[in-house]
Coordinates of N, CA and C in Angstrom, one line a residue:
M1 N 102.9 92.1 113.4 CA 101.3 92.6 113.8 C 100.4 92.0 113.1
D2 N 99.5 91.4 113.5 CA 98.1 90.9 112.9 C 97.6 91.8 111.9
T3 N 98.0 91.8 110.2 CA 96.9 92.6 109.9 C 96.0 91.9 108.8
Q4 N 95.4 90.6 109.5 CA 94.2 90.1 108.5 C 93.3 90.7 108.6
M5 N 91.8 90.6 107.8 CA 91.0 91.3 108.0 C 89.9 90.4 108.2
L6 N 89.0 90.8 108.8 CA 87.6 89.9 109.0 C 86.4 89.9 108.0
I7 N 86.2 88.9 107.4 CA 85.5 89.0 106.4 C 84.4 88.0 106.3
G8 N 83.4 88.3 106.9 CA 81.9 87.2 107.6 C 82.8 86.8 108.7
S9 N 82.9 85.7 108.8 CA 83.2 84.9 110.0 C 84.4 84.4 110.1
K10 N 85.2 84.7 109.0 CA 87.0 84.4 108.7 C 87.9 85.6 108.8
F11 N 89.1 85.4 109.3 CA 90.0 86.1 109.5 C 91.0 85.6 107.8
E12 N 91.2 86.7 107.1 CA 92.5 86.6 105.8 C 93.1 87.5 105.8
K13 N 94.1 87.4 105.0 CA 95.1 88.2 104.8 C 94.9 88.6 103.3
G14 N 95.0 90.1 103.6 CA 95.0 90.6 101.9 C 95.6 90.2 100.5
T15 N 95.1 90.0 99.8 CA 95.8 89.0 98.5 C 96.4 90.1 97.4
E16 N 96.7 91.3 97.6 CA 97.1 92.4 96.6 C 98.5 92.8 97.3
T17 N 99.0 93.9 96.3 CA 100.0 94.2 96.4 C 100.4 94.7 98.0
E18 N 101.4 94.6 98.7 CA 101.7 95.1 100.0 C 101.6 96.6 100.0
E19 N 101.1 97.4 100.7 CA 101.4 98.8 101.0 C 102.5 99.5 102.0
P20 N 103.3 99.8 101.9 CA 104.0 100.3 103.2 C 103.8 101.0 103.8
I21 N 103.3 101.3 105.0 CA 103.5 102.0 105.9 C 104.3 102.8 106.3
L22 N 104.5 104.4 106.1 CA 105.9 104.5 106.9 C 105.6 105.9 107.9
N23 N 106.7 105.7 108.7 CA 106.8 106.9 109.7 C 107.0 108.3 109.2
P24 N 106.1 109.2 108.9 CA 106.1 110.5 108.4 C 107.8 111.1 108.6
K25 N 108.4 111.2 110.2 CA 109.2 111.5 110.6 C 110.8 111.1 109.7
T26 N 110.9 109.4 109.7 CA 112.3 109.1 109.8 C 111.5 108.5 108.0
G27 N 110.6 108.0 107.8 CA 110.4 107.5 106.0 C 110.5 105.8 106.3
A28 N 111.0 105.4 107.7 CA 111.3 104.2 107.8 C 109.9 103.6 107.8
T29 N 110.0 102.4 107.3 CA 108.9 100.9 107.3 C 108.4 100.5 108.5
I30 N 106.8 101.0 108.8 CA 106.5 100.4 110.0 C 106.3 98.9 109.8
L31 N 105.4 98.8 108.6 CA 104.4 97.9 108.6 C 104.7 97.8 106.9
N32 N 104.4 96.4 106.5 CA 104.1 96.3 105.2 C 102.6 95.9 105.2
L33 N 101.5 96.4 104.8 CA 99.9 96.3 105.0 C 99.6 95.7 103.6
P34 N 99.2 94.4 103.6 CA 98.8 93.2 102.1 C 97.3 94.2 102.0
E35 N 97.1 94.6 100.7 CA 95.7 95.7 100.6 C 94.7 94.2 100.2
A36 N 93.4 94.5 100.0 CA 92.3 93.6 99.8 C 92.1 93.6 98.4
S37 N 91.8 92.4 97.6 CA 91.6 92.2 96.8 C 90.0 92.7 95.9
P38 N 89.9 92.7 95.0 CA 88.5 93.3 94.6 C 87.5 92.2 95.0
A39 N 87.9 91.2 94.9 CA 87.1 89.7 95.2 C 86.7 90.0 97.2
Q40 N 87.8 90.4 97.5 CA 88.0 90.3 99.1 C 87.0 91.6 99.7
I41 N 87.3 92.5 98.7 CA 86.3 93.6 99.2 C 84.8 93.5 98.9
E42 N 84.5 92.8 97.6 CA 82.4 92.6 97.3 C 82.5 91.5 98.6
A43 N 83.1 90.8 98.8 CA 82.9 89.2 99.9 C 82.6 90.3 101.4
A44 N 83.4 90.8 101.8 CA 83.0 91.8 102.9 C 81.6 92.8 102.7
V45 N 81.6 93.0 101.4 CA 80.3 94.2 101.8 C 79.3 93.1 101.4
A46 N 79.4 92.2 100.5 CA 78.0 91.0 100.9 C 77.8 90.8 102.2
A47 N 79.0 90.2 103.2 CA 79.0 89.6 104.5 C 78.3 90.9 105.4
A48 N 78.6 92.5 105.5 CA 78.2 92.9 106.1 C 76.2 93.4 105.6
E49 N 76.2 93.0 104.1 CA 74.7 93.2 103.9 C 73.9 91.9 104.6
R50 N 74.3 90.9 104.6 CA 74.0 90.0 105.3 C 73.6 90.0 106.6
A51 N 74.9 90.2 107.3 CA 75.2 90.9 108.8 C 74.0 91.8 109.4
F52 N 73.9 92.4 108.3 CA 72.9 93.8 108.8 C 71.2 93.6 109.0
V53 N 70.8 92.4 108.4 CA 69.5 92.1 108.6 C 69.4 91.1 110.0
S54 N 70.3 90.4 110.4 CA 70.3 90.2 112.2 C 70.7 90.8 112.9
W55 N 71.6 91.9 112.7 CA 72.2 92.8 113.4 C 71.0 94.0 113.9
S56 N 69.7 94.3 112.7 CA 68.8 95.4 113.1 C 67.6 94.7 113.9
R57 N 67.5 93.6 114.2 CA 66.4 92.8 115.0 C 67.4 92.6 116.3
T58 N 68.7 92.6 116.7 CA 69.1 92.7 117.7 C 68.6 93.6 118.9
T59 N 68.4 93.8 120.2 CA 68.1 94.8 121.1 C 69.3 95.6 121.1
P60 N 68.9 96.9 121.7 CA 70.1 97.7 122.1 C 70.5 97.2 123.3
A61 N 70.2 96.5 124.1 CA 70.9 96.0 125.2 C 71.9 94.9 124.3
Q62 N 71.2 94.1 123.6 CA 72.4 93.0 122.8 C 73.3 93.7 122.1
R63 N 73.3 95.1 121.3 CA 74.1 95.4 120.4 C 75.2 95.9 121.4
S64 N 74.3 96.7 122.6 CA 75.4 97.0 123.6 C 76.7 96.0 124.1
G65 N 75.9 94.9 124.4 CA 76.9 94.0 124.7 C 77.7 93.6 123.9
Y66 N 77.5 93.6 122.7 CA 78.9 93.1 121.5 C 79.8 94.3 121.4
L67 N 79.3 95.2 121.2 CA 80.1 96.9 121.2 C 81.0 96.8 122.4
L68 N 80.5 96.7 123.7 CA 81.2 96.7 124.7 C 82.5 95.4 124.8
K69 N 82.3 94.3 124.2 CA 83.0 93.1 123.9 C 84.2 93.6 122.7
I70 N 84.0 94.1 121.8 CA 84.6 95.3 120.8 C 85.7 95.9 121.6
A71 N 84.9 96.6 122.7 CA 85.7 97.8 123.4 C 86.8 97.2 124.2
D72 N 86.5 95.9 124.6 CA 87.1 95.2 125.9 C 88.7 95.0 125.3
R73 N 88.5 94.0 123.7 CA 89.4 94.0 122.8 C 90.4 95.0 122.7
I74 N 90.1 95.9 122.3 CA 90.5 96.9 121.5 C 91.4 97.8 122.9
E75 N 90.4 97.5 124.1 CA 91.5 98.1 125.2 C 92.5 97.1 126.0
A76 N 92.5 96.1 125.7 CA 93.3 95.2 125.8 C 94.8 95.1 124.9
E77 N 94.5 95.9 123.9 CA 95.6 96.2 122.6 C 95.8 97.5 122.6
A78 N 96.2 98.2 123.6 CA 95.6 99.8 123.6 C 97.1 99.9 123.7
K79 N 97.7 99.5 124.4 CA 99.3 100.1 124.0 C 100.4 100.0 122.6
E80 N 99.7 98.7 122.1 CA 100.1 98.4 121.2 C 99.5 99.0 119.9
F81 N 98.7 99.4 120.2 CA 97.4 100.4 119.1 C 98.2 102.2 119.0
A82 N 98.6 102.3 120.6 CA 99.2 103.9 120.7 C 100.7 103.8 120.3
A83 N 101.8 103.0 120.7 CA 102.8 102.9 120.1 C 102.8 103.0 118.5
L84 N 101.6 102.1 117.6 CA 101.5 102.3 116.4 C 101.3 103.7 115.6
E85 N 99.9 103.9 116.0 CA 99.7 105.1 116.2 C 100.7 105.9 116.1
A86 N 101.8 106.5 116.9 CA 102.6 107.3 117.5 C 103.6 107.0 116.6
L87 N 104.1 106.0 115.9 CA 105.1 106.2 114.8 C 104.7 106.6 113.5
N88 N 103.2 106.0 113.3 CA 102.5 106.7 112.1 C 102.4 108.3 112.0
C89 N 102.3 108.5 113.1 CA 102.3 110.1 112.9 C 103.9 110.7 113.1
G90 N 104.6 109.8 113.1 CA 106.3 110.5 113.0 C 106.4 110.8 114.8
K91 N 106.1 110.4 115.4 CA 106.7 110.8 116.7 C 107.4 109.9 117.2

């Protein structure tokens, strides 16, 4: 599973210690998730602040279009998300 973070306009892997994500029922590791470094967090916040300026100038129709594209991407991966969440909940 891809665990990269979107920071600004690029994807990158967390550079801090990997955090094991465990199935609460079995204790088995589902995946190891690399955590973001303080520098990556600062970069993400700065990118979000920069993006807010242009985002707030878009029309509701433009925002809707962007959000629908995101929804389409989530929907395309729905089975994988559902399987992962089931494991995360101990199912």
